[in-house]
Amino acid sequence: MNKQILDYPLFFLGFRTFFALAGLFALILIALWASIFDGSLVMDNYYSKTVWHAHEMLLGYCVAVIAGFLLTAVQSWTEDSVVKANQLLGLCLLWIYGRVVPFYSELLPDLLIALVDFSFLPVLAYFVAKPIIQSGKVKNLLLIGLLLLMTLGNYFIHADVLGFMDDSATMGLTLIVAMIIMMILVMAGRLFPLFIERGLQGVMAIRSPLLDSLAIVTSALVFMLLVFDVNGLVLTIAAVAAVIANIARVAGWYVQRIWYVPLLCVLYMGYAWIMMGFVFVALASVSLVPITLAIHAFTVGGIAVITLGMMARVSLGETGRALKVSNTIAIAFALINVSAVFRVLLPAVFPVGFNTFLLVSTYCWLAAFTLFVFIYTPILTTASVGSKQG
């Protein structure tokens, strides 16, 4: 029976399993959160309500996408198997247990709940780092460093819940957001120009190592200040510098024709939301908007838009399909951006309408991921087309 399960295409490569889990969890998580937020659902939980929501968005949904991407990309970079089917199944079960056990806080020891959730990132880092080190592709170890810093952030969250540290959950969550955005910025410099050149015939994206470095350094500085809760003029200057550096960076990749290619457009829009996040950090540093709007620009905007776009692209490419999405998925891309508009931009301008905007944002999110799950579940659970292995 186990052999039959492991022979199923869902366990051929990491992107299949974890993208499928990420899509389903994006629906379940936000549906649950909407019910918990409005008080219509009350559930025992190891975390507080807001910490659970943030933790599961980052270490549930986002980490599932990261796991699927890295387990697949590292195999391509190193030309070596990262995980076997049985190991992939074990990783998936560990991730699932981490999502489920917090709801059994009345039955299970808090330390066990923390250990189950905490163990996933170190195990993932081990499986990803091993072939990188063996192949000598050491420049990719930067990604392992980011995973380990995310692990540190998760430690701060659990240390707060368990009473080992005081008020450290916010620092932990901020550190995790920072590391996910930094991972996106690093990979964007490697992949986005390449995607544009392959997707638009005759286009040569302009790459600038100097601008890449400035964008990474200024962005990292902003996040370091946020993690250590440094406010005031220094944060304002750093955030403005990050906006300018990132605009200069992506300007070299910009071609007007990207707006006619949804798989390119969605990535560019996601990067725009990250830059918008830095704008909101600058505004929050002078008390013009709450810092939560900046965080949601990074998460509902940057992270959600880019991860949805990357899952769509990687799933097509790795299964031998043409890199062209259906109109249905193009609508999903539009909906996830509309969700961010209603969660970030409109509350900034019309704060009195927050509850209504939040409801619309929730519906748009659920619609976007419903479309993704509907279209991509058959792609992720069936064999590749043509001669493509994976």
XYZ file of C-alpha atoms in Angstrom:
390
model
C 0.000 0.000 0.000
C 2.790 2.446 0.961
C 4.637 1.617 -2.257
C 1.509 2.431 -4.265
C 1.181 5.800 -2.510
C 4.827 6.708 -3.143
C 4.492 5.806 -6.830
C 1.759 8.429 -7.178
C 2.893 11.474 -9.261
C 2.203 13.759 -6.284
C 5.443 12.458 -4.728
C 7.666 12.660 -7.832
C 9.145 16.060 -6.896
C 8.791 18.477 -3.997
C 6.928 21.169 -5.918
C 4.015 18.815 -6.571
C 3.353 17.932 -2.956
C 4.043 21.243 -1.304
C 2.369 23.460 -3.909
C -0.758 21.311 -3.604
C -0.614 21.636 0.187
C 0.040 25.384 -0.032
C -2.951 25.990 -2.298
C -5.336 24.023 -0.099
C -3.975 25.520 3.099
C -4.308 29.073 1.743
C -8.038 28.396 1.468
C -8.459 26.607 4.800
C -6.355 29.099 6.763
C -8.112 32.257 5.594
C -11.569 30.666 5.857
C -10.792 29.667 9.455
C -9.255 33.051 10.257
C -12.291 34.930 8.927
C -14.554 32.862 11.189
C -12.259 33.241 14.206
C -11.798 36.985 13.605
C -15.540 37.722 13.568
C -16.146 35.498 16.592
C -18.324 32.932 14.841
C -15.762 30.171 15.503
C -14.026 29.548 18.814
C -11.269 26.921 18.940
C -8.667 25.923 21.498
C -5.240 26.929 20.256
C -1.665 26.824 21.493
C -1.165 30.320 20.021
C -3.146 33.508 20.554
C -5.523 34.301 17.677
C -3.371 36.930 15.973
C -0.109 35.034 16.469
C -1.711 31.876 15.047
C -2.903 33.764 11.951
C 0.507 35.332 11.316
C 2.451 32.163 12.174
C 0.397 29.970 9.857
C 0.496 32.444 6.968
C 4.278 32.515 7.203
C 5.322 29.092 8.511
C 2.366 27.252 7.042
C 1.539 28.667 3.617
C 4.776 30.512 2.761
C 7.102 27.802 4.012
C 5.186 25.189 2.011
C 5.814 27.207 -1.158
C 9.472 27.713 -0.227
C 9.882 23.984 0.459
C 8.329 23.038 -2.871
C 10.486 25.521 -4.744
C 13.798 24.687 -3.040
C 13.377 20.911 -3.141
C 12.829 21.215 -6.898
C 15.279 24.006 -7.738
C 18.196 22.508 -5.812
C 17.759 19.232 -7.685
C 18.031 21.217 -10.926
C 21.024 23.262 -9.735
C 23.005 20.279 -8.417
C 21.712 17.567 -10.790
C 21.306 15.388 -7.715
C 18.242 14.023 -5.952
C 17.302 16.081 -2.892
C 14.726 13.781 -1.294
C 13.392 10.334 -2.059
C 9.649 9.774 -2.231
C 9.466 8.340 1.295
C 11.464 11.287 2.673
C 9.196 13.720 0.836
C 6.161 12.026 2.365
C 7.766 12.329 5.796
C 8.418 16.044 5.260
C 4.818 16.565 4.190
C 3.479 14.751 7.241
C 5.745 16.805 9.508
C 4.414 20.005 7.918
C 0.806 18.806 8.294
C 1.331 17.826 11.938
C 2.682 21.323 12.585
C -0.575 22.795 11.291
C -2.837 20.448 13.247
C -1.305 19.980 16.712
C -1.845 23.584 17.948
C -5.583 22.833 18.047
C -4.952 20.019 20.551
C -3.391 22.226 23.212
C -5.794 20.802 25.820
C -4.539 17.269 25.147
C -0.870 17.652 24.191
C 2.010 19.221 26.147
C 2.920 22.693 24.892
C 6.564 21.647 24.517
C 5.578 18.795 22.175
C 3.460 21.149 20.042
C 6.394 23.555 19.818
C 8.838 20.779 18.919
C 6.636 19.407 16.123
C 6.266 22.812 14.488
C 9.839 23.942 15.137
C 11.472 20.845 13.622
C 10.255 21.352 10.037
C 12.588 24.171 8.970
C 15.816 22.551 10.278
C 14.898 19.267 8.578
C 14.134 21.095 5.320
C 17.419 23.017 5.601
C 19.310 19.726 6.019
C 17.800 18.132 2.919
C 18.412 21.261 0.832
C 21.936 21.947 2.125
C 23.288 18.416 1.668
C 23.307 18.314 -2.178
C 24.411 21.968 -2.345
C 27.492 21.220 -0.240
C 28.240 17.946 -2.031
C 28.051 19.630 -5.441
C 30.192 22.592 -4.409
C 27.475 25.129 -5.357
C 28.245 27.029 -2.173
C 26.793 30.378 -3.320
C 23.367 28.822 -2.809
C 24.116 28.290 0.885
C 22.857 31.856 1.376
C 19.366 30.381 1.080
C 20.166 27.940 3.890
C 21.249 30.870 6.031
C 17.893 32.533 5.421
C 16.079 29.303 6.369
C 18.063 29.114 9.609
C 17.237 32.731 10.457
C 13.579 31.881 9.866
C 14.100 29.012 12.300
C 15.439 31.522 14.821
C 12.320 33.625 14.302
C 10.164 30.575 14.964
C 12.132 29.962 18.160
C 11.294 33.485 19.351
C 7.591 32.807 18.729
C 7.565 29.537 20.658
C 9.752 30.976 23.426
C 7.111 33.667 23.937
C 4.218 31.186 23.960
C 6.063 28.845 26.346
C 7.037 31.697 28.670
C 10.791 31.420 28.092
C 10.933 35.003 26.748
C 8.712 38.052 27.148
C 6.975 39.588 24.117
C 9.369 37.949 21.630
C 6.679 36.696 19.213
C 6.475 40.015 17.361
C 10.243 40.034 16.850
C 10.091 36.443 15.610
C 7.274 37.109 13.156
C 9.010 40.242 11.847
C 12.255 38.309 11.376
C 10.437 35.610 9.400
C 8.709 38.168 7.147
C 12.097 39.800 6.614
C 13.802 36.548 5.640
C 11.025 35.554 3.229
C 11.176 38.948 1.503
C 14.980 38.792 1.382
C 14.769 35.315 -0.173
C 12.384 36.698 -2.802
C 14.694 39.650 -3.519
C 17.727 37.369 -3.893
C 15.913 34.947 -6.196
C 14.290 37.790 -8.149
C 17.711 39.029 -9.221
C 18.615 35.568 -10.487
C 15.316 34.572 -12.088
C 13.148 37.531 -13.114
C 15.483 38.878 -15.855
C 15.851 35.330 -17.185
C 12.083 34.802 -17.210
C 11.586 38.090 -19.074
C 14.195 37.226 -21.711
C 12.697 33.774 -22.253
C 9.135 35.036 -22.255
C 9.601 38.007 -24.587
C 11.437 37.357 -27.814
C 14.221 39.808 -28.584
C 14.297 41.371 -25.105
C 17.519 41.694 -23.115
C 16.974 42.579 -19.451
C 19.562 44.950 -18.007
C 21.430 43.426 -15.076
C 23.448 45.575 -12.692
C 25.422 43.903 -9.881
C 25.745 47.323 -8.231
C 21.992 47.943 -8.210
C 21.387 44.361 -7.080
C 23.717 44.905 -4.123
C 22.201 48.289 -3.236
C 18.681 46.856 -3.317
C 19.649 43.895 -1.131
C 21.678 45.938 1.371
C 19.126 48.735 1.819
C 16.273 46.233 2.121
C 18.206 44.201 4.693
C 18.902 47.386 6.668
C 15.196 48.240 6.812
C 14.334 44.781 8.070
C 17.133 44.821 10.640
C 15.725 48.083 12.033
C 12.202 46.633 12.082
C 13.298 43.437 13.835
C 15.024 45.450 16.570
C 12.121 47.920 16.725
C 14.225 50.952 15.767
C 11.983 53.800 14.667
C 12.318 57.447 13.741
C 14.459 59.216 11.161
C 16.936 56.382 10.625
C 14.109 54.032 9.612
C 12.587 56.692 7.351
C 15.875 57.227 5.523
C 16.557 53.492 5.207
C 13.051 52.794 3.859
C 13.248 55.607 1.296
C 16.682 54.337 0.216
C 15.256 50.820 -0.192
C 12.407 52.139 -2.346
C 14.806 54.054 -4.611
C 17.302 51.173 -4.881
C 14.629 48.611 -5.728
C 12.949 50.875 -8.285
C 16.321 51.408 -9.969
C 16.932 47.652 -9.925
C 13.656 46.577 -11.530
C 13.663 49.458 -14.025
C 16.348 47.583 -15.956
C 14.070 44.570 -16.249
C 10.996 46.510 -17.297
C 9.520 46.053 -20.749
C 6.026 47.280 -21.568
C 5.177 43.930 -23.159
C 5.221 42.153 -19.777
C 1.639 43.364 -19.217
C 0.503 41.037 -22.003
C 2.142 37.992 -20.368
C 0.388 37.096 -17.080
C 3.262 34.923 -15.815
C 5.600 37.922 -16.081
C 3.113 40.581 -15.061
C 2.257 38.832 -11.792
C 5.910 38.691 -10.718
C 6.440 42.360 -11.511
C 3.281 43.272 -9.588
C 4.481 41.248 -6.612
C 7.792 43.108 -6.630
C 5.844 46.388 -6.813
C 3.994 45.386 -3.632
C 7.320 44.800 -1.890
C 8.403 48.310 -2.855
C 5.027 49.554 -1.632
C 5.824 47.828 1.661
C 8.947 49.958 2.017
C 6.888 53.068 1.212
C 4.506 52.163 4.029
C 7.430 51.530 6.394
C 8.597 55.086 5.684
C 5.079 56.420 6.288
C 4.710 54.376 9.479
C 8.042 55.682 10.771
C 6.525 59.190 10.868
C 3.189 57.909 12.238
C 1.159 58.493 9.068
C -0.045 54.879 8.814
C 0.071 51.860 11.156
C 3.033 49.540 10.631
C 0.575 46.661 10.117
C -0.239 48.080 6.675
C 3.437 47.823 5.726
C 3.557 44.225 6.957
C 0.465 43.340 4.936
C 1.894 45.062 1.850
C 4.856 42.687 2.179
C 2.694 39.621 2.890
C -0.722 39.854 1.200
C 0.905 41.916 -1.553
C 4.493 40.869 -2.185
C 4.630 37.335 -0.809
C 1.170 36.128 -1.841
C 1.300 37.601 -5.352
C 4.799 36.313 -6.113
C 4.261 32.862 -4.588
C 1.034 32.382 -6.542
C 2.844 33.416 -9.728
C 5.845 31.194 -9.037
C 3.696 28.154 -8.194
C 1.828 28.634 -11.461
C 5.045 28.975 -13.471
C 7.088 26.206 -11.841
C 4.193 23.743 -12.018
C 3.840 24.282 -15.761
C 7.551 24.193 -16.543
C 8.406 21.192 -14.375
C 5.591 19.093 -15.857
C 6.555 19.787 -19.473
C 3.701 22.173 -20.217
C 3.890 25.425 -22.154
C 4.573 28.490 -20.001
C 1.210 30.033 -20.728
C -1.592 30.272 -18.188
C -5.299 30.033 -18.867
C -7.616 33.011 -18.561
C -8.834 31.474 -15.309
C -5.401 31.742 -13.708
C -4.942 35.248 -15.121
C -8.132 36.127 -13.228
C -6.654 34.514 -10.098
C -3.586 36.757 -10.478
C -5.855 39.803 -10.731
C -7.905 38.717 -7.712
C -4.895 38.276 -5.427
C -3.768 41.793 -6.332
C -7.257 43.149 -5.663
C -7.143 41.364 -2.302
C -3.971 43.293 -1.457
C -5.526 46.591 -2.582
C -8.458 46.087 -0.209
C -6.201 44.925 2.639
C -3.532 47.623 2.306
C -4.236 50.627 0.087
C -7.904 51.316 0.792
C -7.596 51.047 4.602
C -4.714 53.529 4.406
C -6.908 56.082 2.630
C -10.294 55.276 4.208
C -9.610 53.656 7.608
C -13.280 53.855 8.640
C -14.092 51.230 6.017
C -11.581 48.697 7.353
C -14.045 45.925 8.216
C -15.728 46.106 4.810
C -12.383 46.211 3.012
C -11.144 43.233 5.029
C -14.216 41.228 4.034
C -13.744 42.012 0.328
C -10.030 41.203 0.599
C -10.886 37.844 2.172
C -13.348 36.964 -0.591
C -10.827 37.909 -3.296
C -8.121 35.800 -1.626
C -10.424 32.793 -1.362
C -11.546 33.192 -4.980
C -7.945 33.450 -6.242
C -6.785 30.300 -4.475
C -9.967 28.409 -5.328
C -9.172 29.005 -9.001
C -5.550 27.947 -8.455
C -6.536 24.719 -6.699
C -9.176 23.937 -9.331
C -6.796 24.401 -12.286
C -3.534 23.135 -10.791
C -4.597 20.089 -8.774
C -4.802 17.952 -11.964
C -1.417 19.314 -13.088
C 0.251 18.541 -9.762
C -1.278 15.091 -9.336
C -0.808 13.623 -12.824
C 2.278 12.617 -14.774
C 4.258 15.159 -16.771
C 3.532 15.547 -20.458
C 5.964 14.569 -23.195
C 9.416 13.402 -22.132
C 9.650 15.676 -19.090
C 10.587 13.865 -15.891
C 9.186 15.224 -12.638
